[in-house]
Amino acid sequence: MAYLPDGFESGDSGAHDRVAALITLESLPKRSPADSTVMSAVRYLLYRHEMETGTTDLPQNIAVVSDASGTGVTTVSQALSEVLASERSSTVLWIDATETHAPLPSGTTTLRTSPWGATDAPGARHWAGQPPAIGAAPYSTFARGRLSMSNLGAVSSQPALDDLFKDLSTEFRHIVLDTPPILSKGNSIGFLRHADAYILVARHGSTAIKQIEAASNDLRTIPSMGAILNDYRTRSPKFVRRFFSE
Amino acid sequence: MSTASGRGTASLNTTPTSDFTERLVDGFFRRWFLYLIPVVLLAGLGIDTARTITGEYESYARLSATTNPYLEQPDIRGTEIGFYETPADGTARLINEQLQTDAFIDEVATQSGLAEAIDDGLITRGDIRGRLGASASGQNNLRVNATWSDPTTALVLVESATNGYGEYLTLLAVADSQEAVRFWTDRRQVASNEADIAQDALDSFVQRLPTLASGEERATEQTLEIQRLSSAFDRALDTVREAQSAIDEAQFTANQAASSSARQLVVIDAPIMANDPAPVRRDQATVVAMFILLGLAIAFAAVLLTTLLDRAIRTRSQLALASGIDVVVVVPRVSKLRRKRRAQPVDLNEAA
């Protein structure tokens, strides 16, 4: 059974119905508290953005993107959601638009009614009228169900997605998009049209320069809030590192 | 976490050079054990090679290249000392130049008893050249030294080289005088033949003349002919005497030049036979050091190559340059968290 927002009845028509059908909180495992270093990095990017824009008004829809998988986009986007929710007292929705990381319980809807699986996981809560929390996370989560990546392009082109974001924007101060790799899954480019800004994540020693150049070229129309070089590790001794800037 | 910020690429606090150096250093420390393999291998090879080095016996002679300023020095072609070098430097250079010629080496080998070994292919001229040489030892003194596996050969090599160079100097010094002797000897022979012919002609003419009666005088024509023949004979004799004088003078000059050339190289310390082989530790250390340096060069080339071929993002400035994003944050790897995540698998029901 799909959860519906409080105040909505099953069978309502229009955008709210679609939202009700789509916004079904999935029981996402909170694998671990967000890394303090990642949260510090995100915090710094937010401060820098505020300093450069001269206002505390952060972009509403922030996409965390990378060129390929495994760079730490989910970690960064979760940390961003946590910082925004706990330190900025914002209502935050974290949308996992990447591949499903864990097996989902049964009860998913079809693509015709919802691009994301509407699940009825034990302990899951919907965002409307309830403390938007799953486990220890202080923010709401919204994850894609059993939608194959090949259909993501179809989802991103659904008019319902536009209505969905419109409705979500009225309910949440910030929407954090955990997007698929933009190079390997080009469908996410369409998904990113709903982003107001993006944070680029690259993995040290893994992400190629060409990939970053290509990804940046694809993202050139979206304002950037900064980049994170994740999983940085150097074997140079400390006395050697002193000679360099990092 | 560390950060970089600014506007555009120029605002980053790293230059392309320092960025590349950083990647180079990081690349080395990331796989230092691989890069040390050629160093260790070549060091082992160097040690093995150094162990094969055996001590050789060394003999040397110390020579003086000074000349007596009160004596006139012969101008020997090809042995001029440059204005930029000391007498010792110049003489050592000349000896080493001679050692590069096969004729001189063959002469030295013959005098040293090594000619047969060369003919049999047991040693080469290069072996002798590599073990025999001259070097300046101060401004006026030079040292001719030789090393060989046996002390006798080392001693003989030094003696042969020293004597051979002295003979070479003498040969050069007397070359012009000997040429003059040969020239005047030929002239003397020609003049002597002419004198004989003139004397024969005079004798023959006189014998053919009739005997004069008492009080009778020779005809004027006969008298003139006798005078002409006598004059030709006298000129030929003068030429012979002149040639002989020139020969004597040239021989004197040759002897004088030979004597002067011998004074140009005075042996101060005659070579002596070495009792013990020369210590080899220095040579062994040099060989090992060279092998280690070669290994280091190979390791550095490998680090350089892998760094150049590495197209992954390794520094903050690389990411900033590639993405065109000014604000770059570095998040270091936290090994403790990674281990913790691996150790604690997710339980969906528990998490829910």
Coordinates of C-alpha atoms in Angstrom, one line a residue:
Chain A
M1 CA 0.0 0.0 0.0
A2 CA 1.3 3.4 -0.9
Y3 CA 1.4 6.0 1.7
L4 CA -0.5 9.2 1.1
P5 CA 0.1 12.6 2.5
D6 CA -2.1 13.6 5.4
G7 CA -5.3 15.3 4.2
F8 CA -5.4 13.5 1.0
E9 CA -7.7 10.8 0.1
S10 CA -7.0 8.0 -2.2
G11 CA -8.5 8.7 -5.5
D12 CA -7.9 12.4 -5.6
S13 CA -7.2 13.6 -9.0
G14 CA -4.7 16.1 -10.3
A15 CA -1.2 16.9 -9.4
H16 CA -1.7 16.2 -5.7
D17 CA -2.8 12.7 -6.6
R18 CA 0.3 12.2 -8.6
V19 CA 2.4 13.6 -5.9
A20 CA 0.7 11.3 -3.4
A21 CA 1.4 8.4 -5.7
L22 CA 4.9 9.3 -6.3
I23 CA 6.0 10.6 -3.0
T24 CA 6.2 7.3 -1.2
L25 CA 8.9 7.1 1.3
E26 CA 11.0 4.1 0.9
S27 CA 12.8 2.6 3.8
L28 CA 16.3 3.6 3.0
P29 CA 18.9 2.2 5.3
K30 CA 20.9 4.8 7.1
R31 CA 24.2 3.2 6.7
S32 CA 26.1 5.4 8.9
P33 CA 26.1 8.9 10.2
A34 CA 27.3 11.3 7.5
D35 CA 31.1 11.6 7.6
S36 CA 32.1 14.7 9.5
T37 CA 34.7 15.5 6.9
V38 CA 32.1 15.4 4.1
M39 CA 29.7 17.5 6.1
S40 CA 32.5 20.0 6.7
A41 CA 33.2 20.1 3.0
V42 CA 29.5 20.7 2.2
R43 CA 29.3 23.3 4.9
Y44 CA 32.3 25.1 3.4
L45 CA 30.7 25.1 -0.1
L46 CA 27.5 26.5 1.4
Y47 CA 29.4 29.3 3.2
R48 CA 31.4 30.1 0.0
H49 CA 28.2 30.3 -2.0
E50 CA 26.7 32.6 0.5
M51 CA 29.8 34.8 0.6
E52 CA 29.9 35.0 -3.2
T53 CA 26.2 35.7 -3.7
G54 CA 26.0 37.9 -0.7
T55 CA 22.9 36.3 0.6
T56 CA 21.9 33.3 2.7
D57 CA 19.3 32.3 0.1
L58 CA 20.7 29.1 -1.2
P59 CA 19.4 27.4 -4.3
Q60 CA 16.3 25.4 -3.8
N61 CA 17.1 22.4 -5.9
I62 CA 20.7 21.3 -5.6
A63 CA 21.9 18.4 -7.7
V64 CA 25.0 16.4 -6.6
V65 CA 26.5 15.1 -9.8
S66 CA 29.5 13.1 -10.9
D67 CA 30.8 11.8 -14.1
A68 CA 30.8 8.1 -13.1
S69 CA 29.5 6.0 -10.4
G70 CA 31.4 5.3 -7.2
T71 CA 32.6 8.8 -6.6
G72 CA 30.6 9.4 -3.4
V73 CA 27.7 11.3 -4.8
T74 CA 25.2 9.6 -2.4
T75 CA 27.5 10.3 0.6
V76 CA 27.8 14.0 -0.4
S77 CA 24.2 14.4 -1.1
Q78 CA 23.1 12.8 2.2
A79 CA 25.6 15.0 4.0
L80 CA 24.2 18.1 2.2
S81 CA 20.7 17.1 3.2
E82 CA 21.8 16.6 6.7
V83 CA 23.5 20.0 6.9
L84 CA 20.6 21.8 5.4
A85 CA 18.0 20.1 7.6
S86 CA 19.9 20.2 10.9
E87 CA 21.9 23.4 10.7
R88 CA 19.8 25.5 8.4
S89 CA 16.4 24.3 9.9
S90 CA 15.2 23.7 6.4
T91 CA 12.7 21.1 5.3
V92 CA 14.7 19.0 3.0
L93 CA 13.9 16.2 0.6
W94 CA 16.6 14.0 -0.6
I95 CA 15.8 12.3 -3.8
D96 CA 17.7 9.2 -4.8
A97 CA 17.6 9.1 -8.5
T98 CA 20.4 6.7 -8.8
E99 CA 20.1 3.0 -9.1
T100 CA 18.5 1.1 -6.3
H101 CA 21.1 0.2 -3.8
A102 CA 19.1 -2.3 -1.8
P103 CA 16.4 -4.8 -2.6
L104 CA 13.0 -3.2 -2.2
P105 CA 10.0 -4.6 -0.5
S106 CA 7.1 -5.6 -2.7
G107 CA 4.3 -3.3 -3.6
T108 CA 5.9 -1.1 -6.2
T109 CA 3.7 0.7 -8.6
T110 CA 4.0 0.7 -12.4
L111 CA 5.7 3.3 -14.5
R112 CA 2.3 4.5 -15.7
T113 CA 1.3 5.6 -12.3
S114 CA 4.6 6.4 -10.8
P115 CA 8.1 6.5 -12.0
W116 CA 9.3 5.5 -8.6
G117 CA 8.3 2.5 -6.7
A118 CA 5.7 3.1 -4.1
T119 CA 6.7 0.9 -1.3
D120 CA 5.2 0.0 2.0
A121 CA 8.3 -0.7 3.9
P122 CA 8.0 -1.2 7.7
G123 CA 8.9 2.0 9.5
A124 CA 8.7 4.2 6.5
R125 CA 7.1 7.5 6.9
H126 CA 5.9 10.0 4.4
W127 CA 6.9 13.6 4.6
A128 CA 3.5 15.3 4.9
G129 CA 2.6 16.1 8.4
Q130 CA 5.1 13.8 9.9
P131 CA 8.5 14.2 11.2
P132 CA 10.4 13.5 8.0
A133 CA 12.7 11.0 9.3
I134 CA 13.8 7.5 8.6
G135 CA 16.1 6.1 11.2
A136 CA 18.4 8.9 12.3
A137 CA 18.1 11.0 9.2
P138 CA 16.4 14.3 9.9
Y139 CA 15.4 14.8 6.3
S140 CA 12.9 13.2 4.1
T141 CA 14.0 10.7 1.5
F142 CA 12.5 9.8 -1.8
A143 CA 14.0 6.9 -3.7
R144 CA 13.4 5.4 -7.0
G145 CA 11.9 2.0 -7.0
R146 CA 12.4 -0.8 -9.4
L147 CA 12.7 1.5 -12.3
S148 CA 15.3 0.3 -14.8
M149 CA 17.9 2.9 -15.7
S150 CA 16.9 2.5 -19.4
N151 CA 13.6 4.0 -18.5
L152 CA 15.0 6.9 -16.6
G153 CA 14.9 9.0 -19.7
A154 CA 11.2 8.3 -20.1
V155 CA 10.7 9.3 -16.5
S156 CA 12.7 12.5 -16.8
S157 CA 10.5 13.5 -19.8
Q158 CA 7.3 12.8 -18.0
P159 CA 5.1 15.8 -17.5
A160 CA 4.2 14.4 -14.2
L161 CA 7.8 15.0 -13.1
D162 CA 7.5 18.7 -13.7
D163 CA 4.3 18.8 -11.7
L164 CA 6.0 16.7 -9.1
F165 CA 8.9 19.1 -8.6
K166 CA 6.5 22.0 -8.7
D167 CA 4.5 20.5 -5.8
L168 CA 7.6 19.4 -3.9
S169 CA 9.0 22.9 -4.2
T170 CA 6.1 24.3 -2.3
E171 CA 6.6 21.8 0.5
F172 CA 10.3 21.6 0.9
R173 CA 12.7 24.4 1.2
H174 CA 15.5 22.3 -0.4
I175 CA 15.4 19.4 -2.7
V176 CA 18.7 17.5 -2.9
L177 CA 19.1 15.4 -6.0
D178 CA 21.3 12.4 -5.9
T179 CA 21.7 12.0 -9.6
P180 CA 23.1 9.1 -11.7
P181 CA 26.4 9.5 -13.4
I182 CA 25.9 12.0 -16.2
L183 CA 28.3 10.4 -18.6
S184 CA 27.4 6.8 -18.2
K185 CA 23.7 7.5 -17.9
G186 CA 22.9 10.4 -20.1
N187 CA 19.3 10.3 -19.1
S188 CA 20.2 12.1 -15.9
I189 CA 20.8 15.2 -18.0
G190 CA 17.1 15.5 -18.5
F191 CA 16.6 15.0 -14.8
L192 CA 19.0 17.8 -14.0
R193 CA 16.8 20.4 -15.7
H194 CA 15.1 20.7 -12.4
A195 CA 18.3 21.6 -10.6
D196 CA 19.0 25.2 -9.7
A197 CA 22.7 24.5 -8.9
Y198 CA 25.0 21.6 -8.7
I199 CA 27.9 20.3 -6.8
L200 CA 30.4 18.2 -8.7
V201 CA 32.0 15.2 -7.1
A202 CA 35.1 13.6 -8.3
R203 CA 37.0 10.8 -6.8
H204 CA 40.7 11.1 -6.2
G205 CA 42.8 8.9 -8.4
S206 CA 39.8 7.4 -10.1
T207 CA 38.0 10.2 -12.0
A208 CA 39.7 11.0 -15.3
I209 CA 40.4 14.5 -16.4
K210 CA 38.6 13.9 -19.7
Q211 CA 35.5 12.8 -17.8
I212 CA 35.5 15.9 -15.7
E213 CA 35.9 18.1 -18.8
A214 CA 33.0 16.3 -20.5
A215 CA 30.8 16.4 -17.5
S216 CA 31.5 20.1 -16.9
N217 CA 30.7 20.7 -20.5
D218 CA 27.3 19.1 -20.1
L219 CA 26.6 21.1 -16.9
R220 CA 27.7 24.4 -18.3
T221 CA 24.1 25.8 -18.2
I222 CA 23.7 25.1 -14.5
P223 CA 25.3 27.3 -11.9
S224 CA 28.0 25.6 -9.9
M225 CA 28.3 25.7 -6.1
G226 CA 31.7 24.0 -6.1
A227 CA 33.4 20.8 -6.5
I228 CA 34.5 18.1 -4.1
L229 CA 37.5 16.0 -4.6
N230 CA 36.5 13.0 -2.6
D231 CA 38.4 10.1 -1.1
Y232 CA 41.6 12.1 -1.4
R233 CA 44.5 10.0 -0.2
T234 CA 48.2 10.7 -0.5
R235 CA 51.1 8.5 0.4
S236 CA 53.5 11.3 0.6
P237 CA 55.0 11.8 4.1
K238 CA 53.9 14.8 6.0
F239 CA 57.2 16.6 5.7
V240 CA 56.9 16.3 1.9
R241 CA 53.3 17.5 1.8
R242 CA 54.4 20.6 3.5
F243 CA 56.0 21.8 0.3
F244 CA 52.7 21.6 -1.6
S245 CA 49.5 23.4 -1.1
E246 CA 47.3 20.5 -0.3
Chain B
M1 CA 39.4 18.8 4.5
S2 CA 41.2 21.5 2.7
T3 CA 40.0 24.0 0.2
A4 CA 41.0 26.1 -2.7
S5 CA 39.1 29.0 -4.1
G6 CA 39.3 32.0 -6.3
R7 CA 38.3 33.1 -9.7
G8 CA 39.6 31.3 -12.7
T9 CA 42.6 29.1 -12.9
A10 CA 45.1 31.8 -12.1
S11 CA 43.7 32.1 -8.7
L12 CA 44.8 28.7 -7.6
N13 CA 47.8 28.7 -5.4
T14 CA 49.6 26.1 -7.5
T15 CA 51.5 26.4 -10.7
P16 CA 51.5 23.7 -13.3
T17 CA 55.1 22.9 -12.4
S18 CA 54.4 22.5 -8.7
D19 CA 51.3 20.6 -9.5
F20 CA 53.2 18.2 -11.6
T21 CA 55.9 17.9 -9.0
E22 CA 53.3 17.1 -6.4
R23 CA 51.8 14.4 -8.6
L24 CA 55.3 13.1 -9.3
V25 CA 56.2 12.8 -5.6
D26 CA 52.8 11.4 -4.7
G27 CA 53.2 8.9 -7.6
F28 CA 56.5 7.8 -6.2
F29 CA 55.3 7.3 -2.6
R30 CA 52.2 5.5 -3.9
R31 CA 54.2 2.7 -5.4
W32 CA 57.7 3.3 -3.9
F33 CA 58.3 -0.4 -3.5
L34 CA 57.9 -0.9 -7.3
Y35 CA 60.2 1.9 -8.1
L36 CA 62.8 0.7 -5.8
I37 CA 63.0 -2.7 -7.6
P38 CA 65.4 -1.5 -10.3
V39 CA 67.5 0.3 -7.7
V40 CA 67.8 -2.8 -5.6
L41 CA 68.4 -5.1 -8.6
L42 CA 71.0 -2.9 -10.1
A43 CA 72.6 -2.3 -6.7
G44 CA 72.9 -6.1 -6.4
L45 CA 74.3 -6.4 -9.9
G46 CA 76.8 -3.6 -9.1
I47 CA 77.9 -5.4 -5.9
D48 CA 78.3 -8.6 -7.9
T49 CA 80.3 -6.9 -10.5
A50 CA 82.4 -5.1 -7.9
R51 CA 83.3 -8.4 -6.4
T52 CA 84.9 -9.4 -9.6
I53 CA 87.3 -6.5 -9.6
T54 CA 90.7 -7.6 -8.6
G55 CA 93.6 -5.4 -7.6
E56 CA 96.1 -4.5 -10.2
Y57 CA 99.7 -3.6 -9.8
E58 CA 100.6 0.0 -10.5
S59 CA 103.9 1.5 -11.6
Y60 CA 104.6 5.0 -12.4
A61 CA 107.3 7.4 -13.4
R62 CA 107.5 11.0 -12.5
L63 CA 108.9 13.3 -15.2
S64 CA 109.8 16.9 -15.3
A65 CA 108.6 18.9 -18.3
T66 CA 110.7 22.0 -17.4
T67 CA 113.4 23.3 -19.7
N68 CA 116.6 25.2 -19.1
P69 CA 116.0 28.8 -19.9
Y70 CA 119.7 29.4 -20.6
L71 CA 119.8 26.8 -23.4
E72 CA 118.3 27.3 -26.7
Q73 CA 115.4 24.9 -27.1
P74 CA 114.8 23.1 -30.4
D75 CA 111.6 23.9 -32.2
I76 CA 110.1 20.5 -32.5
R77 CA 107.1 20.4 -34.7
G78 CA 103.9 18.9 -33.2
T79 CA 105.1 19.3 -29.7
E80 CA 104.0 22.8 -29.0
I81 CA 102.5 23.6 -25.6
G82 CA 99.4 25.7 -25.8
F83 CA 99.4 29.1 -24.0
Y84 CA 96.4 27.9 -22.0
E85 CA 98.2 24.9 -20.5
T86 CA 101.1 24.3 -18.2
P87 CA 104.2 22.4 -19.4
A88 CA 103.0 19.4 -17.5
D89 CA 99.5 19.5 -18.9
G90 CA 100.9 19.9 -22.4
T91 CA 103.4 17.2 -22.2
A92 CA 100.8 14.8 -20.6
R93 CA 98.4 15.6 -23.4
L94 CA 101.1 14.9 -26.0
I95 CA 101.9 11.5 -24.5
N96 CA 98.3 10.6 -24.3
E97 CA 97.8 11.6 -27.9
Q98 CA 100.7 9.3 -28.9
L99 CA 99.1 6.5 -26.9
Q100 CA 96.1 6.8 -29.2
T101 CA 98.2 5.9 -32.2
D102 CA 98.5 2.2 -33.1
A103 CA 102.2 2.7 -34.1
F104 CA 103.1 4.0 -30.7
I105 CA 101.1 1.4 -28.9
D106 CA 102.7 -1.3 -31.0
E107 CA 106.1 0.0 -30.2
V108 CA 105.2 0.0 -26.5
A109 CA 103.8 -3.5 -26.8
T110 CA 106.9 -4.7 -28.5
Q111 CA 109.1 -3.3 -25.8
S112 CA 106.9 -4.6 -23.1
G113 CA 106.7 -8.1 -24.6
L114 CA 103.0 -7.9 -25.2
A115 CA 103.1 -7.9 -29.0
E116 CA 102.5 -11.6 -29.2
A117 CA 99.5 -11.4 -26.8
I118 CA 98.0 -8.7 -29.1
D119 CA 98.7 -10.9 -32.2
D120 CA 97.1 -13.9 -30.5
G121 CA 94.1 -11.8 -29.6
L122 CA 94.6 -12.3 -25.8
I123 CA 94.6 -8.6 -25.3
T124 CA 93.9 -5.6 -27.5
R125 CA 95.5 -2.3 -28.0
G126 CA 92.6 -0.8 -26.1
D127 CA 93.6 -2.9 -23.0
I128 CA 97.0 -1.2 -23.1
R129 CA 95.5 2.2 -23.7
G130 CA 93.1 1.7 -20.8
R131 CA 95.8 0.9 -18.4
L132 CA 98.5 3.3 -19.5
G133 CA 98.3 7.1 -19.4
A134 CA 99.9 10.3 -18.4
S135 CA 98.6 13.1 -16.2
A136 CA 99.9 16.3 -14.9
S137 CA 101.2 16.3 -11.3
G138 CA 101.6 19.9 -10.7
Q139 CA 102.7 22.6 -13.0
N140 CA 105.9 21.2 -14.2
N141 CA 105.8 17.5 -13.3
L142 CA 103.8 14.8 -14.9
R143 CA 103.2 11.2 -14.1
V144 CA 103.1 8.3 -16.5
N145 CA 101.5 5.3 -14.8
A146 CA 100.4 1.9 -15.8
T147 CA 98.4 -0.8 -14.2
W148 CA 98.5 -4.5 -15.0
S149 CA 97.7 -7.8 -13.4
D150 CA 101.4 -8.5 -12.9
P151 CA 103.9 -6.0 -11.5
T152 CA 106.6 -6.6 -14.1
T153 CA 104.4 -5.8 -17.1
A154 CA 103.2 -2.6 -15.3
L155 CA 106.8 -1.6 -14.8
V156 CA 107.8 -2.3 -18.3
L157 CA 104.8 -0.5 -19.7
V158 CA 105.8 2.7 -17.9
E159 CA 109.4 2.4 -19.1
S160 CA 108.4 1.6 -22.6
A161 CA 106.0 4.5 -22.8
T162 CA 108.6 6.9 -21.3
N163 CA 111.4 5.7 -23.6
G164 CA 109.1 5.6 -26.6
Y165 CA 108.0 9.1 -26.1
G166 CA 111.6 10.2 -25.7
E167 CA 112.5 8.5 -29.0
Y168 CA 109.6 10.1 -30.6
L169 CA 110.8 13.5 -29.6
T170 CA 114.3 12.7 -30.8
L171 CA 112.9 11.5 -34.1
L172 CA 111.0 14.6 -34.6
A173 CA 114.0 16.8 -33.5
V174 CA 116.5 15.2 -35.9
A175 CA 114.1 14.7 -38.8
D176 CA 115.0 18.0 -40.5
S177 CA 118.7 17.6 -40.0
Q178 CA 118.6 14.0 -41.3
E179 CA 116.8 15.2 -44.3
A180 CA 119.6 17.8 -44.8
V181 CA 122.3 15.1 -44.4
R182 CA 120.5 13.0 -47.1
F183 CA 120.3 16.0 -49.4
W184 CA 123.9 17.0 -49.1
T185 CA 125.1 13.4 -49.3
D186 CA 123.5 13.2 -52.7
R187 CA 125.0 16.5 -53.7
R188 CA 128.4 15.4 -52.6
Q189 CA 128.1 12.2 -54.6
V190 CA 127.1 14.1 -57.7
A191 CA 129.9 16.6 -57.2
S192 CA 132.4 13.8 -56.6
N193 CA 131.4 12.1 -59.8
E194 CA 131.8 15.4 -61.7
A195 CA 135.2 15.8 -60.2
D196 CA 136.3 12.4 -61.3
I197 CA 135.0 13.1 -64.8
A198 CA 136.8 16.4 -64.9
Q199 CA 140.0 14.9 -63.7
D200 CA 139.8 12.1 -66.2
A201 CA 139.1 14.6 -69.0
L202 CA 142.1 16.7 -67.9
D203 CA 144.4 13.7 -67.6
S204 CA 143.3 12.4 -71.0
F205 CA 143.8 15.8 -72.6
V206 CA 147.2 16.2 -71.1
Q207 CA 148.3 12.7 -72.2
R208 CA 147.2 13.4 -75.7
L209 CA 149.4 16.5 -75.9
P210 CA 152.8 16.1 -77.7
T211 CA 155.9 16.4 -75.7
L212 CA 157.4 19.9 -75.9
A213 CA 160.9 20.5 -76.9
S214 CA 163.1 22.6 -74.7
G215 CA 162.1 26.2 -74.9
E216 CA 159.0 25.3 -76.8
E217 CA 155.8 26.7 -75.6
R218 CA 152.3 25.2 -75.8
A219 CA 149.9 26.5 -78.2
T220 CA 147.5 29.0 -76.7
E221 CA 144.5 26.8 -77.5
Q222 CA 146.0 23.9 -75.6
T223 CA 146.8 26.1 -72.7
L224 CA 143.3 27.5 -72.6
E225 CA 141.8 24.0 -72.8
I226 CA 144.0 22.8 -69.9
Q227 CA 142.9 25.8 -67.9
R228 CA 139.2 25.1 -68.6
L229 CA 139.5 21.5 -67.6
S230 CA 141.4 22.3 -64.5
S231 CA 138.8 24.9 -63.6
A232 CA 136.0 22.4 -64.0
F233 CA 137.9 19.9 -61.8
D234 CA 138.4 22.6 -59.2
R235 CA 134.7 23.6 -59.2
A236 CA 133.7 20.0 -58.7
L237 CA 136.1 19.7 -55.8
D238 CA 134.7 22.8 -54.2
T239 CA 131.2 21.4 -54.5
V240 CA 132.3 18.2 -52.9
R241 CA 133.9 20.1 -50.0
E242 CA 130.9 22.3 -49.7
A243 CA 128.6 19.3 -49.5
Q244 CA 130.8 17.6 -47.0
S245 CA 130.8 20.7 -44.8
A246 CA 127.0 20.9 -45.0
I247 CA 126.8 17.2 -44.1
D248 CA 129.0 17.8 -41.1
E249 CA 126.9 20.7 -40.0
A250 CA 123.6 18.8 -40.4
Q251 CA 124.9 15.9 -38.4
F252 CA 126.1 18.3 -35.7
T253 CA 122.7 19.9 -35.7
A254 CA 121.0 16.5 -35.5
N255 CA 123.1 15.5 -32.6
Q256 CA 122.5 18.8 -30.9
A257 CA 118.7 18.5 -31.4
A258 CA 118.7 14.9 -30.1
S259 CA 120.5 16.1 -27.1
S260 CA 118.2 19.0 -26.6
S261 CA 115.1 16.9 -27.0
A262 CA 116.4 14.5 -24.4
R263 CA 116.6 17.4 -22.0
Q264 CA 112.9 18.2 -22.6
L265 CA 111.8 15.2 -20.6
V266 CA 113.8 14.4 -17.4
V267 CA 112.9 11.4 -15.4
I268 CA 112.7 12.5 -11.7
D269 CA 111.4 9.3 -10.3
A270 CA 112.2 6.2 -12.2
P271 CA 109.4 3.6 -12.2
I272 CA 109.8 0.8 -9.7
M273 CA 108.0 -2.5 -9.4
A274 CA 105.0 -2.5 -7.2
N275 CA 105.0 -5.0 -4.3
D276 CA 101.3 -5.0 -3.6
P277 CA 98.3 -4.6 -5.9
A278 CA 96.5 -1.3 -5.7
P279 CA 93.5 -1.1 -3.3
V280 CA 90.3 -1.8 -5.1
R281 CA 87.7 -0.5 -2.6
R282 CA 87.5 2.8 -4.4
D283 CA 86.9 1.2 -7.7
Q284 CA 84.4 -1.2 -6.2
A285 CA 82.5 1.7 -4.6
T286 CA 82.5 3.5 -7.9
V287 CA 81.0 0.6 -9.7
V288 CA 78.3 0.1 -7.1
A289 CA 77.5 3.8 -7.1
M290 CA 77.3 3.8 -10.9
F291 CA 74.9 0.9 -10.9
I292 CA 72.8 2.5 -8.1
L293 CA 72.7 5.7 -10.1
L294 CA 71.5 3.8 -13.1
G295 CA 68.8 2.2 -11.1
L296 CA 67.7 5.6 -9.7
A297 CA 67.6 6.9 -13.2
I298 CA 65.4 4.1 -14.4
A299 CA 63.2 4.5 -11.3
F300 CA 62.9 8.2 -12.0
A301 CA 62.0 7.6 -15.6
A302 CA 59.4 5.1 -14.5
V303 CA 57.9 7.6 -12.1
L304 CA 58.0 10.3 -14.7
L305 CA 56.3 8.1 -17.3
T306 CA 53.6 6.8 -15.0
T307 CA 52.9 10.4 -13.9
L308 CA 52.7 11.6 -17.5
L309 CA 50.4 8.8 -18.5
D310 CA 48.2 9.1 -15.4
R311 CA 45.1 11.0 -16.5
A312 CA 43.2 10.6 -13.3
I313 CA 42.4 13.6 -11.0
R314 CA 45.0 13.6 -8.3
T315 CA 45.2 17.2 -7.2
R316 CA 42.8 20.0 -6.4
S317 CA 44.2 22.2 -9.1
Q318 CA 43.6 19.4 -11.7
L319 CA 40.0 19.3 -10.8
A320 CA 39.7 23.0 -10.8
L321 CA 41.3 23.3 -14.2
A322 CA 39.3 20.5 -15.8
S323 CA 35.9 21.5 -14.4
G324 CA 36.4 25.3 -14.5
I325 CA 35.0 25.5 -11.0
D326 CA 36.8 27.8 -8.7
V327 CA 35.8 26.4 -5.3
V328 CA 37.2 23.0 -4.8
V329 CA 37.1 21.1 -1.5
V330 CA 39.2 18.1 -0.8
V331 CA 37.8 15.4 1.4
P332 CA 40.4 13.0 2.6
R333 CA 39.8 9.3 2.8
V334 CA 38.8 8.2 6.3
S335 CA 40.0 4.6 6.5
K336 CA 38.4 4.0 9.9
L337 CA 34.9 4.8 8.5
R338 CA 35.5 2.7 5.4
R339 CA 36.5 -0.3 7.6
K340 CA 33.5 0.3 9.8
R341 CA 31.1 0.3 6.8
R342 CA 32.5 -2.9 5.5
A343 CA 32.3 -4.6 8.8
Q344 CA 28.7 -3.7 9.4
P345 CA 26.4 -4.8 6.6
V346 CA 23.1 -3.1 6.3
D347 CA 20.0 -4.7 7.7
L348 CA 17.0 -3.2 6.0
N349 CA 14.5 -4.3 8.6
E350 CA 16.7 -3.1 11.4
A351 CA 17.4 0.2 9.7
A352 CA 13.7 0.7 9.1

